[in-house]
Amino acid sequence: MTHFAKPLPRRGPARRIGRSLALVLPVVLVLSGTLAVTRVNWSGAHRDSVLTASSASVSSRAAARPVQDVLRDRLLLDLREQDPGTALTHLQQAVDEHPSLARHCVSIARALGRAAVQAYGPTRAQAFARPVCDTSFAAGVAAQQ
């Protein structure tokens, strides 16, 4: 009696893909979990701070400042070098380009109003008022008087 051996079924691409995923997927999950844990603020001290694995080697001066603070400083410089009208125009353009800045618009406009009173006096500063951020510039001028 002769027995014929059945040919083995060919292993298709699905099996190769499955094996590749079985090897790669755990590595990806471990790395992404590690990166997520290093970005959590475990100290609870500052809500805006982000810890990274290399934070010990980064100086505190190299930390990025919030966009609204950078914008406020730039606009205050515009106010000093040019005039409050130019600073308010640039504020409106920045809010139009980046709508996420709208929640900071009121505080920035008030800061511009206070700086305008210091630079130009209350009467002349009020002349630059525009309806940017619900007339917060005017409110800043009035608060400084």
PDB file of C-alpha atoms in Angstrom:
ATOM      1  CA  MET A   1       0.000   0.000   0.000  1.00  0.00           C
ATOM      2  CA  THR A   2       1.347   3.284  -1.057  1.00  0.00           C
ATOM      3  CA  HIS A   3       0.506   6.460   0.776  1.00  0.00           C
ATOM      4  CA  PHE A   4       0.651   9.702  -1.038  1.00  0.00           C
ATOM      5  CA  ALA A   5       1.582  12.711   0.999  1.00  0.00           C
ATOM      6  CA  LYS A   6      -0.723  15.653   0.584  1.00  0.00           C
ATOM      7  CA  PRO A   7       1.030  18.838  -0.463  1.00  0.00           C
ATOM      8  CA  LEU A   8       1.219  21.435   2.266  1.00  0.00           C
ATOM      9  CA  PRO A   9      -0.971  24.508   1.713  1.00  0.00           C
ATOM     10  CA  ARG A  10       0.948  27.568   0.606  1.00  0.00           C
ATOM     11  CA  ARG A  11       1.252  30.294   3.143  1.00  0.00           C
ATOM     12  CA  GLY A  12      -0.243  33.426   1.695  1.00  0.00           C
ATOM     13  CA  PRO A  13       0.424  37.124   2.267  1.00  0.00           C
ATOM     14  CA  ALA A  14      -2.139  37.345   5.061  1.00  0.00           C
ATOM     15  CA  ARG A  15      -0.060  35.065   7.243  1.00  0.00           C
ATOM     16  CA  ARG A  16       3.107  37.080   6.567  1.00  0.00           C
ATOM     17  CA  ILE A  17       1.320  40.340   7.384  1.00  0.00           C
ATOM     18  CA  GLY A  18      -0.066  38.822  10.580  1.00  0.00           C
ATOM     19  CA  ARG A  19       3.361  37.714  11.714  1.00  0.00           C
ATOM     20  CA  SER A  20       4.849  41.126  10.929  1.00  0.00           C
ATOM     21  CA  LEU A  21       2.126  42.852  12.950  1.00  0.00           C
ATOM     22  CA  ALA A  22       2.634  40.423  15.807  1.00  0.00           C
ATOM     23  CA  LEU A  23       6.274  41.484  15.998  1.00  0.00           C
ATOM     24  CA  VAL A  24       5.922  45.235  15.326  1.00  0.00           C
ATOM     25  CA  LEU A  25       2.701  46.116  17.146  1.00  0.00           C
ATOM     26  CA  PRO A  26       3.939  45.445  20.717  1.00  0.00           C
ATOM     27  CA  VAL A  27       7.042  47.534  20.083  1.00  0.00           C
ATOM     28  CA  VAL A  28       4.949  50.451  18.792  1.00  0.00           C
ATOM     29  CA  LEU A  29       2.558  50.230  21.738  1.00  0.00           C
ATOM     30  CA  VAL A  30       5.363  50.179  24.300  1.00  0.00           C
ATOM     31  CA  LEU A  31       7.131  53.155  22.713  1.00  0.00           C
ATOM     32  CA  SER A  32       3.968  55.236  22.399  1.00  0.00           C
ATOM     33  CA  GLY A  33       3.021  54.462  26.007  1.00  0.00           C
ATOM     34  CA  THR A  34       6.485  55.451  27.189  1.00  0.00           C
ATOM     35  CA  LEU A  35       6.331  58.729  25.317  1.00  0.00           C
ATOM     36  CA  ALA A  36       2.865  59.468  26.681  1.00  0.00           C
ATOM     37  CA  VAL A  37       3.999  58.889  30.264  1.00  0.00           C
ATOM     38  CA  THR A  38       7.005  61.188  29.897  1.00  0.00           C
ATOM     39  CA  ARG A  39       4.743  64.037  28.737  1.00  0.00           C
ATOM     40  CA  VAL A  40       2.439  63.902  31.770  1.00  0.00           C
ATOM     41  CA  ASN A  41       2.933  66.534  34.450  1.00  0.00           C
ATOM     42  CA  TRP A  42       3.233  64.295  37.496  1.00  0.00           C
ATOM     43  CA  SER A  43       4.243  67.067  39.907  1.00  0.00           C
ATOM     44  CA  GLY A  44       0.938  68.945  39.730  1.00  0.00           C
ATOM     45  CA  ALA A  45       2.755  72.251  40.174  1.00  0.00           C
ATOM     46  CA  HIS A  46       2.232  73.930  36.796  1.00  0.00           C
ATOM     47  CA  ARG A  47      -0.675  73.108  34.538  1.00  0.00           C
ATOM     48  CA  ASP A  48       1.063  74.434  31.403  1.00  0.00           C
ATOM     49  CA  SER A  49       4.389  72.702  31.908  1.00  0.00           C
ATOM     50  CA  VAL A  50       5.192  69.622  29.901  1.00  0.00           C
ATOM     51  CA  LEU A  51       7.815  67.181  31.117  1.00  0.00           C
ATOM     52  CA  THR A  52       9.867  65.285  28.603  1.00  0.00           C
ATOM     53  CA  ALA A  53      12.495  62.621  28.965  1.00  0.00           C
ATOM     54  CA  SER A  54      15.244  65.157  28.297  1.00  0.00           C
ATOM     55  CA  SER A  55      13.844  67.986  30.415  1.00  0.00           C
ATOM     56  CA  ALA A  56      16.816  67.855  32.778  1.00  0.00           C
ATOM     57  CA  SER A  57      19.146  68.978  30.012  1.00  0.00           C
ATOM     58  CA  VAL A  58      16.937  71.865  28.824  1.00  0.00           C
ATOM     59  CA  SER A  59      17.396  75.234  30.467  1.00  0.00           C
ATOM     60  CA  SER A  60      14.388  77.091  31.838  1.00  0.00           C
ATOM     61  CA  ARG A  61      15.020  80.003  29.467  1.00  0.00           C
ATOM     62  CA  ALA A  62      14.606  77.691  26.474  1.00  0.00           C
ATOM     63  CA  ALA A  63      11.034  76.857  27.443  1.00  0.00           C
ATOM     64  CA  ALA A  64       8.542  78.178  24.923  1.00  0.00           C
ATOM     65  CA  ARG A  65       6.361  81.081  25.969  1.00  0.00           C
ATOM     66  CA  PRO A  66       2.628  81.042  25.286  1.00  0.00           C
ATOM     67  CA  VAL A  67       1.646  82.570  21.951  1.00  0.00           C
ATOM     68  CA  GLN A  68      -0.548  85.221  23.575  1.00  0.00           C
ATOM     69  CA  ASP A  69       2.373  86.491  25.676  1.00  0.00           C
ATOM     70  CA  VAL A  70       4.607  86.744  22.627  1.00  0.00           C
ATOM     71  CA  LEU A  71       1.839  88.574  20.754  1.00  0.00           C
ATOM     72  CA  ARG A  72       1.228  90.953  23.682  1.00  0.00           C
ATOM     73  CA  ASP A  73       4.926  91.839  23.888  1.00  0.00           C
ATOM     74  CA  ARG A  74       5.146  92.380  20.135  1.00  0.00           C
ATOM     75  CA  LEU A  75       2.057  94.624  20.153  1.00  0.00           C
ATOM     76  CA  LEU A  76       3.340  96.661  23.099  1.00  0.00           C
ATOM     77  CA  LEU A  77       6.527  97.203  21.133  1.00  0.00           C
ATOM     78  CA  ASP A  78       4.437  98.309  18.123  1.00  0.00           C
ATOM     79  CA  LEU A  79       2.583 100.727  20.401  1.00  0.00           C
ATOM     80  CA  ARG A  80       5.846 102.273  21.626  1.00  0.00           C
ATOM     81  CA  GLU A  81       7.545 102.421  18.222  1.00  0.00           C
ATOM     82  CA  GLN A  82       4.521 103.517  16.142  1.00  0.00           C
ATOM     83  CA  ASP A  83       1.130 104.190  17.727  1.00  0.00           C
ATOM     84  CA  PRO A  84      -1.762 102.371  19.433  1.00  0.00           C
ATOM     85  CA  GLY A  85      -3.772 102.322  16.179  1.00  0.00           C
ATOM     86  CA  THR A  86      -1.116 100.204  14.492  1.00  0.00           C
ATOM     87  CA  ALA A  87      -0.955  97.849  17.466  1.00  0.00           C
ATOM     88  CA  LEU A  88      -4.741  97.429  17.439  1.00  0.00           C
ATOM     89  CA  THR A  89      -4.710  96.728  13.705  1.00  0.00           C
ATOM     90  CA  HIS A  90      -2.061  94.065  14.199  1.00  0.00           C
ATOM     91  CA  LEU A  91      -4.084  92.582  17.071  1.00  0.00           C
ATOM     92  CA  GLN A  92      -7.165  92.302  14.875  1.00  0.00           C
ATOM     93  CA  GLN A  93      -5.117  90.706  12.084  1.00  0.00           C
ATOM     94  CA  ALA A  94      -3.592  88.185  14.505  1.00  0.00           C
ATOM     95  CA  VAL A  95      -7.019  87.194  15.848  1.00  0.00           C
ATOM     96  CA  ASP A  96      -8.373  86.873  12.301  1.00  0.00           C
ATOM     97  CA  GLU A  97      -5.440  84.663  11.272  1.00  0.00           C
ATOM     98  CA  HIS A  98      -5.459  82.562  14.455  1.00  0.00           C
ATOM     99  CA  PRO A  99      -8.987  82.351  15.942  1.00  0.00           C
ATOM    100  CA  SER A 100      -7.623  80.520  18.994  1.00  0.00           C
ATOM    101  CA  LEU A 101      -6.220  83.879  20.149  1.00  0.00           C
ATOM    102  CA  ALA A 102      -9.746  85.339  20.438  1.00  0.00           C
ATOM    103  CA  ARG A 103     -10.043  84.264  24.083  1.00  0.00           C
ATOM    104  CA  HIS A 104      -6.924  86.323  24.898  1.00  0.00           C
ATOM    105  CA  CYS A 105      -7.926  89.333  22.810  1.00  0.00           C
ATOM    106  CA  VAL A 106      -9.670  91.166  25.650  1.00  0.00           C
ATOM    107  CA  SER A 107      -6.708  90.991  28.019  1.00  0.00           C
ATOM    108  CA  ILE A 108      -4.250  91.993  25.285  1.00  0.00           C
ATOM    109  CA  ALA A 109      -6.395  94.959  24.213  1.00  0.00           C
ATOM    110  CA  ARG A 110      -6.727  96.133  27.826  1.00  0.00           C
ATOM    111  CA  ALA A 111      -2.957  95.907  28.265  1.00  0.00           C
ATOM    112  CA  LEU A 112      -2.565  98.008  25.116  1.00  0.00           C
ATOM    113  CA  GLY A 113      -5.035 100.554  26.516  1.00  0.00           C
ATOM    114  CA  ARG A 114      -3.119 100.857  29.780  1.00  0.00           C
ATOM    115  CA  ALA A 115       0.191 101.216  27.919  1.00  0.00           C
ATOM    116  CA  ALA A 116      -1.329 103.837  25.620  1.00  0.00           C
ATOM    117  CA  VAL A 117      -2.380 105.955  28.617  1.00  0.00           C
ATOM    118  CA  GLN A 118       1.147 105.771  30.002  1.00  0.00           C
ATOM    119  CA  ALA A 119       2.651 106.756  26.643  1.00  0.00           C
ATOM    120  CA  TYR A 120       0.103 109.295  25.332  1.00  0.00           C
ATOM    121  CA  GLY A 121      -2.056 110.361  28.262  1.00  0.00           C
ATOM    122  CA  PRO A 122      -5.736 109.490  28.731  1.00  0.00           C
ATOM    123  CA  THR A 123      -7.254 111.944  26.242  1.00  0.00           C
ATOM    124  CA  ARG A 124      -4.951 111.194  23.342  1.00  0.00           C
ATOM    125  CA  ALA A 125      -4.991 107.441  24.065  1.00  0.00           C
ATOM    126  CA  GLN A 126      -8.799 107.388  23.886  1.00  0.00           C
ATOM    127  CA  ALA A 127      -8.595 108.860  20.358  1.00  0.00           C
ATOM    128  CA  PHE A 128      -6.997 105.593  19.144  1.00  0.00           C
ATOM    129  CA  ALA A 129      -9.871 103.420  20.453  1.00  0.00           C
ATOM    130  CA  ARG A 130     -11.381 100.969  17.956  1.00  0.00           C
ATOM    131  CA  PRO A 131     -13.978  98.224  18.301  1.00  0.00           C
ATOM    132  CA  VAL A 132     -11.319  95.523  18.527  1.00  0.00           C
ATOM    133  CA  CYS A 133     -12.225  92.800  21.036  1.00  0.00           C
ATOM    134  CA  ASP A 134     -15.423  94.457  22.220  1.00  0.00           C
ATOM    135  CA  THR A 135     -13.813  97.837  22.901  1.00  0.00           C
ATOM    136  CA  SER A 136     -11.463  96.373  25.499  1.00  0.00           C
ATOM    137  CA  PHE A 137      -8.820  98.918  24.524  1.00  0.00           C
ATOM    138  CA  ALA A 138     -11.176 101.696  25.657  1.00  0.00           C
ATOM    139  CA  ALA A 139     -11.838  99.796  28.879  1.00  0.00           C
ATOM    140  CA  GLY A 140      -8.093  99.610  29.496  1.00  0.00           C
ATOM    141  CA  VAL A 141      -7.769 103.347  28.918  1.00  0.00           C
ATOM    142  CA  ALA A 142     -10.670 104.051  31.283  1.00  0.00           C
ATOM    143  CA  ALA A 143      -9.256 101.753  33.959  1.00  0.00           C
ATOM    144  CA  GLN A 144      -5.922 103.577  33.872  1.00  0.00           C
ATOM    145  CA  GLN A 145      -7.437 107.053  34.383  1.00  0.00           C
TER     146      GLN A 145
END
